[in-house]
Short mmCIF file of C-alpha atoms and ligand atoms in Angstrom, two decimals:
data_model
loop_
_atom_site.label_atom_id
_atom_site.label_comp_id
_atom_site.label_asym_id
_atom_site.label_seq_id
_atom_site.Cartn_x
_atom_site.Cartn_y
_atom_site.Cartn_z
CA MET A 1 260.39 289.64 110.02
CA ALA A 2 261.90 289.00 106.65
CA LEU A 3 259.79 285.87 106.48
CA SER A 4 256.44 287.58 106.73
CA LEU A 5 257.24 290.51 104.52
CA VAL A 6 253.79 291.76 103.70
CA HIS A 7 252.32 291.78 107.16
CA SER A 8 255.26 293.13 109.06
CA THR A 9 253.75 295.91 111.08
CA LEU A 10 254.66 297.73 114.18
CA PHE A 11 251.36 297.12 115.82
CA SER A 12 250.78 293.41 115.60
CA LYS A 13 253.56 291.59 117.40
CA THR A 14 253.76 289.90 120.79
CA SER A 15 255.20 291.44 123.93
CA GLN A 16 258.91 291.98 124.64
CA LEU A 17 261.01 293.24 127.48
CA LEU A 18 261.20 296.91 128.40
CA ILE A 19 263.93 298.78 130.21
CA HIS A 20 262.91 301.70 132.41
CA THR A 21 265.45 304.08 133.83
CA LYS A 22 264.94 307.79 134.26
CA ILE A 23 267.38 309.95 132.39
CA GLY A 24 266.40 313.39 131.16
CA PHE A 25 266.95 314.70 127.65
CA SER A 26 266.47 318.33 128.47
CA HIS A 27 269.66 320.01 127.30
CA PHE A 28 271.81 319.57 124.25
CA SER A 29 275.54 319.99 124.61
CA SER A 30 277.67 321.48 121.88
CA SER A 31 280.06 319.52 119.72
CA ILE A 32 281.91 316.85 121.66
CA PRO A 33 284.59 314.74 119.99
CA PHE A 34 283.72 311.10 119.30
CA SER A 35 284.60 308.65 121.98
CA SER A 36 286.72 305.93 120.47
CA SER A 37 284.75 303.20 122.21
CA ALA A 38 281.69 304.11 120.17
CA LEU A 39 283.44 303.82 116.83
CA PRO A 40 282.55 300.78 114.75
CA SER A 41 284.83 297.85 115.41
CA ASN A 42 285.82 297.41 111.80
CA PRO A 43 286.93 300.81 110.49
CA LYS A 44 287.54 299.36 107.02
CA THR A 45 283.81 299.01 106.39
CA TRP A 46 282.90 302.37 107.85
CA ARG A 47 282.55 304.57 104.84
CA ARG A 48 280.57 307.63 105.88
CA PRO A 49 281.99 309.82 108.64
CA VAL A 50 279.54 310.77 111.35
CA ILE A 51 279.05 314.48 111.76
CA SER A 52 279.05 315.66 115.33
CA VAL A 53 276.34 318.31 115.48
CA LEU A 54 273.25 318.80 113.39
CA GLU A 55 270.30 321.07 113.44
CA LEU A 56 266.81 319.61 113.46
CA GLY A 57 263.79 321.86 113.43
CA GLY A 58 265.88 324.71 114.81
CA VAL A 59 267.38 322.61 117.64
CA LYS A 60 271.11 321.86 117.73
CA ILE A 61 271.77 318.21 118.41
CA ALA A 62 275.16 316.73 119.19
CA ARG A 63 276.03 313.15 118.43
CA ASP A 64 276.69 312.40 122.08
CA ASP A 65 273.17 313.48 122.97
CA VAL A 66 271.75 310.82 120.69
CA VAL A 67 274.35 308.02 120.73
CA ARG A 68 275.44 307.17 124.24
CA ASP A 69 276.95 304.16 125.87
CA ASP A 70 274.34 303.56 128.56
CA PRO A 71 271.64 300.94 128.91
CA THR A 72 268.76 303.32 128.24
CA ASN A 73 270.17 304.17 124.81
CA ASN A 74 270.20 301.89 121.77
CA VAL A 75 270.90 304.32 118.91
CA PRO A 76 273.89 303.22 116.82
CA ASP A 77 276.04 305.52 114.68
CA THR A 78 274.55 304.05 111.51
CA ILE A 79 271.22 305.53 112.57
CA PHE A 80 272.60 308.82 113.86
CA SER A 81 274.25 309.34 110.47
CA LYS A 82 270.79 309.39 108.86
CA LEU A 83 269.33 312.06 111.15
CA GLY A 84 268.85 315.36 109.42
CA LEU A 85 269.29 314.07 105.87
CA GLN A 86 265.61 314.76 105.14
CA LEU A 87 265.36 312.97 101.80
CA HIS A 88 261.69 313.95 101.64
CA ARG A 89 262.67 317.62 101.35
CA ARG A 90 264.78 317.12 98.21
CA ASP A 91 262.74 318.06 95.15
CA GLN A 92 264.87 315.92 92.82
CA HIS A 93 264.74 312.81 94.99
CA PRO A 94 262.03 310.19 94.36
CA LEU A 95 260.71 310.72 97.91
CA GLY A 96 260.57 314.51 97.47
CA ILE A 97 258.92 314.16 94.07
CA LEU A 98 256.32 311.80 95.53
CA LYS A 99 255.69 314.05 98.55
CA ASN A 100 255.14 317.06 96.29
CA THR A 101 252.73 315.09 94.09
CA ILE A 102 250.69 314.05 97.12
CA TYR A 103 250.67 317.65 98.36
CA ASP A 104 249.36 318.71 94.91
CA TYR A 105 246.53 316.19 95.20
CA PHE A 106 245.45 317.58 98.56
CA ASP A 107 245.85 321.21 97.52
CA THR A 108 243.75 320.66 94.41
CA ASN A 109 241.01 318.57 95.98
CA TYR A 110 240.73 320.35 99.31
CA SER A 111 241.42 323.98 98.23
CA ASN A 112 244.69 324.24 100.17
CA LYS A 113 242.92 323.35 103.42
CA PHE A 114 245.58 320.88 104.58
CA ASP A 115 248.40 322.42 106.62
CA LYS A 116 251.75 320.81 105.80
CA PHE A 117 254.61 320.01 108.12
CA ASP A 118 257.78 318.34 106.95
CA GLU A 119 260.37 319.66 109.35
CA LEU A 120 259.14 318.47 112.75
CA CYS A 121 261.98 317.11 114.87
CA PRO A 122 262.21 313.28 114.73
CA ILE A 123 263.36 313.11 118.36
CA VAL A 124 260.16 312.97 120.38
CA SER A 125 259.03 311.95 123.83
CA VAL A 126 257.68 308.53 124.69
CA LYS A 127 254.46 310.36 125.49
CA GLN A 128 254.18 311.81 121.98
CA ASN A 129 255.16 308.61 120.21
CA PHE A 130 253.06 306.19 122.25
CA ASP A 131 250.88 307.58 125.08
CA ASP A 132 249.25 310.34 123.03
CA VAL A 133 248.07 307.80 120.46
CA LEU A 134 246.86 305.32 123.08
CA VAL A 135 249.53 302.66 122.53
CA PRO A 136 249.11 300.33 125.55
CA ALA A 137 251.86 300.27 128.18
CA ASP A 138 252.83 296.67 127.36
CA HIS A 139 252.65 297.03 123.57
CA VAL A 140 255.54 295.45 121.69
CA SER A 141 256.27 298.60 119.71
CA ARG A 142 257.47 300.26 122.93
CA SER A 143 260.20 297.66 123.46
CA TYR A 144 263.90 298.37 123.04
CA ASN A 145 263.80 295.57 120.49
CA ASP A 146 261.57 297.57 118.15
CA THR A 147 262.24 301.24 118.88
CA TYR A 148 265.36 303.41 119.08
CA TYR A 149 265.53 305.02 122.50
CA VAL A 150 267.65 308.08 123.18
CA ASP A 151 266.86 307.66 126.86
CA SER A 152 264.01 306.05 128.76
CA GLN A 153 261.64 308.95 128.02
CA THR A 154 262.85 309.92 124.53
CA VAL A 155 262.76 308.06 121.23
CA LEU A 156 263.43 308.51 117.55
CA ARG A 157 259.82 308.64 116.38
CA CYS A 158 258.70 305.34 114.92
CA HIS A 159 255.76 306.88 113.10
CA THR A 160 254.51 310.30 112.10
CA SER A 161 251.40 309.66 114.25
CA ALA A 162 253.62 310.99 117.07
CA HIS A 163 252.58 314.51 116.00
CA GLN A 164 248.81 314.05 115.85
CA ALA A 165 248.02 315.22 119.37
CA GLU A 166 250.22 318.33 119.45
CA LEU A 167 248.87 319.53 116.10
CA LEU A 168 245.27 318.96 117.18
CA ARG A 169 245.95 320.89 120.37
CA LYS A 170 247.35 323.73 118.31
CA GLY A 171 244.02 323.88 116.51
CA HIS A 172 244.86 322.21 113.19
CA THR A 173 241.98 320.23 111.75
CA HIS A 174 243.39 319.26 108.33
CA PHE A 175 247.08 318.39 108.17
CA LEU A 176 249.81 316.38 106.52
CA VAL A 177 253.04 315.54 108.34
CA THR A 178 255.96 314.13 106.39
CA GLY A 179 259.14 312.91 108.01
CA ASP A 180 261.81 310.34 108.59
CA VAL A 181 260.84 307.58 111.03
CA TYR A 182 263.02 304.98 112.76
CA ARG A 183 262.50 301.33 113.62
CA ARG A 184 264.61 298.40 114.59
CA ASP A 185 263.45 295.97 111.97
CA SER A 186 264.37 293.08 109.72
CA ILE A 187 266.56 293.46 106.63
CA ASP A 188 265.28 292.95 103.11
CA SER A 189 264.44 294.88 99.97
CA THR A 190 261.35 296.59 101.43
CA HIS A 191 262.46 297.17 105.04
CA TYR A 192 264.98 299.73 106.22
CA PRO A 193 265.53 301.02 109.77
CA VAL A 194 264.96 304.59 108.61
CA PHE A 195 262.14 305.33 106.24
CA HIS A 196 259.66 308.09 105.53
CA GLN A 197 256.01 308.40 106.32
CA MET A 198 253.31 310.88 105.54
CA GLU A 199 250.54 311.28 108.06
CA GLY A 200 247.19 312.68 107.00
CA PHE A 201 244.56 313.88 109.42
CA ARG A 202 241.10 315.34 108.85
CA VAL A 203 238.59 316.44 111.48
CA PHE A 204 234.87 316.66 110.71
CA SER A 205 232.28 318.69 112.57
CA PRO A 206 228.75 317.29 113.21
CA ASP A 207 227.08 319.29 110.45
CA GLU A 208 229.32 317.54 107.92
CA TRP A 209 228.04 314.03 108.64
CA GLU A 210 224.55 314.84 109.97
CA ALA A 211 223.38 315.98 106.57
CA SER A 212 224.43 312.62 105.10
CA GLY A 213 222.14 310.61 107.37
CA MET A 214 225.12 308.44 108.35
CA ASP A 215 226.71 308.10 111.75
CA GLY A 216 230.00 309.98 112.16
CA THR A 217 232.23 306.90 112.08
CA SER A 218 230.74 305.44 108.89
CA PHE A 219 230.85 308.85 107.29
CA ALA A 220 234.54 309.33 108.14
CA ALA A 221 235.46 305.79 107.06
CA GLU A 222 233.77 306.27 103.70
CA ASP A 223 235.39 309.66 103.19
CA LEU A 224 238.80 308.26 104.11
CA LYS A 225 238.65 305.47 101.57
CA LYS A 226 237.38 307.85 98.92
CA CYS A 227 240.24 310.22 99.65
CA LEU A 228 242.90 307.50 99.45
CA GLU A 229 241.41 305.87 96.38
CA GLY A 230 241.46 309.31 94.76
CA LEU A 231 245.09 309.66 95.77
CA ALA A 232 245.89 306.24 94.28
CA THR A 233 244.23 307.31 91.04
CA HIS A 234 246.19 310.56 91.09
CA LEU A 235 249.48 308.71 91.58
CA PHE A 236 248.92 305.73 89.33
CA GLY A 237 246.49 307.24 86.87
CA LEU A 238 244.25 304.23 87.26
CA LEU A 239 240.82 303.48 88.60
CA LEU A 240 240.37 301.57 91.81
CA TYR A 241 237.32 299.34 92.25
CA VAL A 242 236.10 298.39 95.70
CA ASP A 243 234.63 294.91 96.39
CA PRO A 244 236.54 293.16 95.06
CA VAL A 245 239.13 295.87 95.36
CA LYS A 246 241.03 295.70 92.15
CA ILE A 247 242.81 298.12 89.93
CA SER A 248 242.69 297.66 86.22
CA GLY A 249 245.99 298.05 84.42
CA ALA A 250 249.47 297.71 85.81
CA VAL A 251 248.82 297.95 89.54
CA GLU A 252 246.46 295.92 91.70
CA MET A 253 245.37 297.06 95.15
CA ARG A 254 243.23 295.81 97.98
CA TRP A 255 241.92 296.98 101.35
CA VAL A 256 242.64 294.77 104.35
CA ASP A 257 241.02 295.16 107.79
CA THR A 258 243.60 295.56 110.54
CA TYR A 259 244.17 296.90 114.05
CA PHE A 260 245.84 300.08 115.32
CA PRO A 261 245.49 301.34 118.90
CA PHE A 262 244.60 304.81 117.63
CA THR A 263 241.91 304.07 115.02
CA ASN A 264 238.73 302.03 114.80
CA PRO A 265 237.88 300.74 112.28
CA SER A 266 241.37 300.38 110.82
CA PHE A 267 242.51 299.42 107.34
CA GLU A 268 245.64 298.80 105.32
CA LEU A 269 246.09 299.31 101.62
CA GLU A 270 248.21 296.78 99.78
CA ILE A 271 249.63 296.93 96.28
CA TYR A 272 250.67 293.91 94.25
CA PHE A 273 254.37 294.42 93.53
CA LYS A 274 257.00 291.94 92.38
CA GLU A 275 254.66 289.01 92.91
CA LYS A 276 253.76 289.88 96.49
CA TRP A 277 251.20 291.99 98.30
CA LEU A 278 253.07 295.01 99.65
CA GLU A 279 251.51 297.02 102.45
CA VAL A 280 251.79 300.72 101.62
CA LEU A 281 249.67 302.46 104.24
CA GLY A 282 247.66 302.13 107.42
CA CYS A 283 244.61 304.25 108.20
CA GLY A 284 241.32 304.44 110.04
CA VAL A 285 238.79 306.46 111.98
CA THR A 286 240.48 308.15 114.94
CA GLU A 287 239.62 306.91 118.43
CA GLN A 288 237.30 309.39 120.17
CA GLU A 289 239.61 309.46 123.19
CA ILE A 290 242.34 311.18 121.15
CA LEU A 291 239.94 313.85 119.94
CA LYS A 292 238.47 314.33 123.40
CA ARG A 293 241.88 314.77 125.03
CA ASN A 294 242.86 317.36 122.50
CA GLY A 295 239.88 319.66 122.52
CA LYS A 296 237.74 318.09 119.77
CA LEU A 297 234.94 316.66 121.87
CA ASN A 298 232.10 316.69 119.34
CA ASN A 299 234.01 315.70 116.26
CA VAL A 300 235.07 312.66 114.31
CA ALA A 301 238.27 312.33 112.31
CA TRP A 302 240.21 310.06 110.03
CA ALA A 303 243.95 309.51 109.84
CA PHE A 304 246.37 307.69 107.59
CA GLY A 305 250.10 306.97 107.62
CA LEU A 306 251.66 306.00 104.34
CA GLY A 307 255.13 304.61 103.67
CA LEU A 308 256.72 306.84 101.06
CA GLU A 309 259.48 304.39 100.09
CA ARG A 310 257.01 301.58 99.43
CA LEU A 311 254.89 303.78 97.15
CA ALA A 312 257.96 305.23 95.44
CA MET A 313 259.34 301.72 94.80
CA VAL A 314 256.18 300.88 92.87
CA LEU A 315 255.93 304.23 91.07
CA PHE A 316 259.58 304.54 90.04
CA ASP A 317 260.27 300.81 89.75
CA ILE A 318 263.00 300.98 92.40
CA PRO A 319 263.86 297.38 93.33
CA ASP A 320 265.67 297.89 96.63
CA ILE A 321 264.90 300.28 99.49
CA ARG A 322 268.62 300.93 100.11
CA LEU A 323 268.82 302.80 96.80
CA PHE A 324 266.95 305.78 98.27
CA TRP A 325 270.06 306.51 100.35
CA SER A 326 272.50 306.24 97.47
CA ASP A 327 274.65 309.23 96.54
CA ASP A 328 275.71 307.47 93.36
CA GLU A 329 275.09 309.80 90.43
CA ARG A 330 273.90 306.89 88.36
CA PHE A 331 270.94 306.81 90.76
CA THR A 332 270.41 310.47 91.64
CA SER A 333 270.70 311.77 88.06
CA GLN A 334 267.75 309.66 86.91
CA PHE A 335 265.13 311.76 88.72
CA SER A 336 263.96 315.33 88.21
CA LYS A 337 261.69 317.69 90.05
CA GLY A 338 258.02 317.16 89.23
CA GLN A 339 258.63 313.97 87.22
CA LEU A 340 256.59 311.30 88.96
CA GLY A 341 256.99 307.76 87.76
CA THR A 342 260.19 307.98 85.71
CA LYS A 343 261.16 304.32 85.56
CA PHE A 344 264.48 303.64 87.23
CA LYS A 345 267.01 301.98 84.95
CA PRO A 346 269.27 299.72 87.04
CA PHE A 347 272.82 300.79 86.21
CA SER A 348 274.13 297.37 86.85
CA ARG A 349 273.36 294.39 88.97
CA TYR A 350 276.34 293.11 90.86
CA PRO A 351 276.42 289.50 92.02
CA PRO A 352 275.18 288.71 95.53
CA CYS A 353 277.20 286.61 97.91
CA TYR A 354 275.46 284.39 100.44
CA LYS A 355 276.86 283.37 103.80
CA ASP A 356 275.02 281.03 106.13
CA MET A 357 275.45 281.07 109.86
CA SER A 358 273.97 278.62 112.39
CA PHE A 359 273.81 279.05 116.13
CA TRP A 360 272.00 277.90 119.25
CA ILE A 361 269.83 280.77 120.37
CA SER A 362 269.28 281.92 123.94
CA GLU A 363 265.99 283.14 125.36
CA SER A 364 266.90 286.76 124.78
CA PHE A 365 267.72 286.29 121.09
CA THR A 366 265.73 288.42 118.63
CA GLU A 367 266.03 288.81 114.89
CA ASN A 368 266.02 292.61 115.19
CA ASN A 369 269.11 292.45 117.39
CA LEU A 370 270.82 290.20 114.86
CA CYS A 371 269.95 292.60 112.05
CA GLU A 372 271.32 295.52 114.05
CA VAL A 373 274.64 293.72 114.51
CA VAL A 374 274.85 292.85 110.81
CA ARG A 375 273.90 296.37 109.76
CA GLY A 376 276.44 297.85 112.18
CA ILE A 377 279.22 295.90 110.47
CA ALA A 378 278.17 295.69 106.85
CA GLY A 379 276.01 298.82 106.52
CA ASP A 380 274.20 298.96 103.20
CA LEU A 381 276.28 296.11 101.81
CA VAL A 382 273.81 293.74 103.42
CA GLU A 383 270.84 293.08 101.20
CA GLU A 384 268.87 290.56 103.21
CA VAL A 385 268.98 288.53 106.39
CA SER A 386 266.64 285.57 106.33
CA LEU A 387 265.95 282.60 108.56
CA ILE A 388 266.40 279.50 106.43
CA ASP A 389 266.36 276.77 109.05
CA ASN A 390 264.98 276.45 112.57
CA PHE A 391 264.75 273.38 114.77
CA THR A 392 264.69 272.36 118.43
CA ASN A 393 266.62 269.27 119.54
CA LYS A 394 265.66 266.69 122.15
CA LYS A 395 267.40 268.68 124.87
CA GLY A 396 265.17 271.64 124.07
CA MET A 397 267.93 273.71 122.44
CA THR A 398 266.83 275.75 119.44
CA SER A 399 269.07 276.29 116.46
CA HIS A 400 268.62 279.01 113.84
CA CYS A 401 270.35 279.18 110.53
CA TYR A 402 270.39 282.63 108.92
CA ARG A 403 271.42 283.40 105.37
CA ILE A 404 273.07 286.77 104.96
CA SER A 405 273.06 288.12 101.47
CA TYR A 406 275.78 290.68 100.72
CA ARG A 407 275.47 292.78 97.60
CA SER A 408 276.59 296.29 96.84
CA MET A 409 274.40 298.37 94.59
CA GLU A 410 277.41 300.28 93.36
CA ARG A 411 280.28 297.87 92.79
CA SER A 412 281.47 294.25 92.91
CA LEU A 413 282.54 293.08 96.33
CA THR A 414 285.75 291.10 96.67
CA ASP A 415 285.83 287.69 98.36
CA GLU A 416 288.28 289.04 100.88
CA GLU A 417 285.99 291.91 101.82
CA ILE A 418 282.99 289.64 102.29
CA ASN A 419 284.98 287.14 104.31
CA ASP A 420 286.18 289.95 106.58
CA LEU A 421 282.63 291.17 107.06
CA GLN A 422 281.31 287.71 107.77
CA MET A 423 284.11 287.06 110.24
CA SER A 424 283.24 290.24 112.16
CA VAL A 425 279.55 289.32 112.05
CA ARG A 426 280.29 285.89 113.51
CA GLU A 427 282.44 287.38 116.25
CA GLN A 428 279.93 290.02 117.27
CA VAL A 429 276.91 287.74 117.02
CA GLN A 430 278.59 285.44 119.49
CA SER A 431 279.83 288.15 121.85
CA LYS A 432 276.83 290.49 121.79
CA LEU A 433 273.83 288.22 121.30
CA ASN A 434 274.59 285.50 123.78
CA VAL A 435 274.27 282.68 121.25
CA VAL A 436 276.56 279.72 120.55
CA LEU A 437 277.81 279.34 117.00
CA ARG A 438 277.56 275.86 115.56
C1 FA5 B 1 251.85 303.00 111.31
O1 FA5 B 1 253.00 303.43 111.43
C2 FA5 B 1 250.68 303.84 111.69
N1 FA5 B 1 251.13 304.99 112.43
C3 FA5 B 1 249.91 304.26 110.42
C4 FA5 B 1 248.61 304.90 110.73
C5 FA5 B 1 248.50 306.28 110.83
C6 FA5 B 1 247.48 304.11 110.92
C7 FA5 B 1 247.28 306.87 111.12
C8 FA5 B 1 246.25 304.68 111.22
C9 FA5 B 1 246.17 306.06 111.31
P1 FA5 B 1 252.59 300.78 110.15
O2 FA5 B 1 253.50 300.31 111.18
O3 FA5 B 1 251.77 299.75 109.47
O4 FA5 B 1 251.55 301.83 110.71
O5 FA5 B 1 253.43 301.58 109.05
C10 FA5 B 1 252.81 302.34 108.03
C11 FA5 B 1 253.52 302.12 106.71
O6 FA5 B 1 254.92 302.39 106.83
C12 FA5 B 1 253.47 300.69 106.21
O7 FA5 B 1 252.25 300.44 105.56
C13 FA5 B 1 254.65 300.64 105.26
O8 FA5 B 1 254.31 301.23 104.02
C14 FA5 B 1 255.65 301.55 105.92
N2 FA5 B 1 256.69 300.79 106.65
C15 FA5 B 1 256.57 300.15 107.84
N3 FA5 B 1 257.77 299.60 108.22
C16 FA5 B 1 258.67 299.91 107.24
C17 FA5 B 1 260.08 299.66 107.04
N4 FA5 B 1 260.83 299.01 107.95
N5 FA5 B 1 260.66 300.12 105.91
C18 FA5 B 1 259.91 300.80 105.02
N6 FA5 B 1 258.61 301.09 105.14
C19 FA5 B 1 257.98 300.65 106.23
MG1 MG B 2 251.48 298.00 108.96
#
């Protein structure tokens, strides 16, 4: 939700509807031409052509395997066009620079003990993404409202935790997994439907904690916080104090207790950025059940999942998450390999244009669906979608007023262009979301 920016998390919302139909995802066809019905309705705003076949982790994937017009699939072309771009593997990109710096920290402090994976395929099974990390069957994150489904048993991973179990089973005990992850989410400067996470995982054997006199869980929790505080110091060059958790200097941080289905205890680390607490990572001590199922019966472990964009925004002073996807040379030329923390100089700030839209909602209305419609029409020209008014009348009808902020990061938008976009948004909101415009 744009309204509760800091605490927006995949694992803390209420339940939503699920669709279950069995359709396999076992074979990939070769290049098939686009079907015209799947093309965006307003070709004028469609700037990037969608390629038809890409290769992910050695597997050839055709567009029509991922974007299909059937009820078990909710992947739009805007999302397909991001698959395979792998921003985290570009050494000159802020995300690649940050990833490499974190890798350096682990290599130096743990004598190269952490195995690194940054090319694992983002198309995973429901089992990998949810079941293997103990996400309950009725958990909101499994809903079509929150996750991109390729078919009923296959999703675009919504977190890098999807790879924990398989790597444990393969015998890895110290690993880092970096990759693009996908979520149907709200629209604002710190949320994007595709972003990048780095997962960290460390398994301990009994001799490691027994010598300390602590129980395994307390030992792992303490080690986890020490590791991440050390990482924060490595990235920000500052000291972190626990209780009260506070960083001296430019960046303030704090630990917050939270809940994840796969860790206990669980924590989040927040950084004070642009006058708000920004959540940058989730972590905790791994549930025993996950270790037990994957051949690590007598061990304890910790895990973390950090949002690379959020950290990079703070480190490089990047004000808007959409910038990471920009091909504009005025953005890309500002960063070089190995240069962490170069401050981004905004090349220009073009004026925003606000359009308000009020409608009577139906029971099935969700903000994520609205954002998907807006994103499908306006792409990265939409900066924020926020609920500015909400009331229920005597007849029990609920009205929402949303403000859509349009702003390009690269040029000034014309009135005509914005009016066209807004007109299409109004049309599609009415026809696709089952609401009544006011
Ligand atoms: C998770 O995804 C857990 N898998 C993290 C984890 C791993 C916990 C291992 C424990 C053990 P969460 O949904 O909070 O948690 O996302 C983790 C981070 O991803 C957030 O802290 C935030 O930095 C980033 N993030 C989440 N949603 C978005 C978004 N829409 N855009 C950009 N970054 C996001
Ligand atoms: Mg979270």
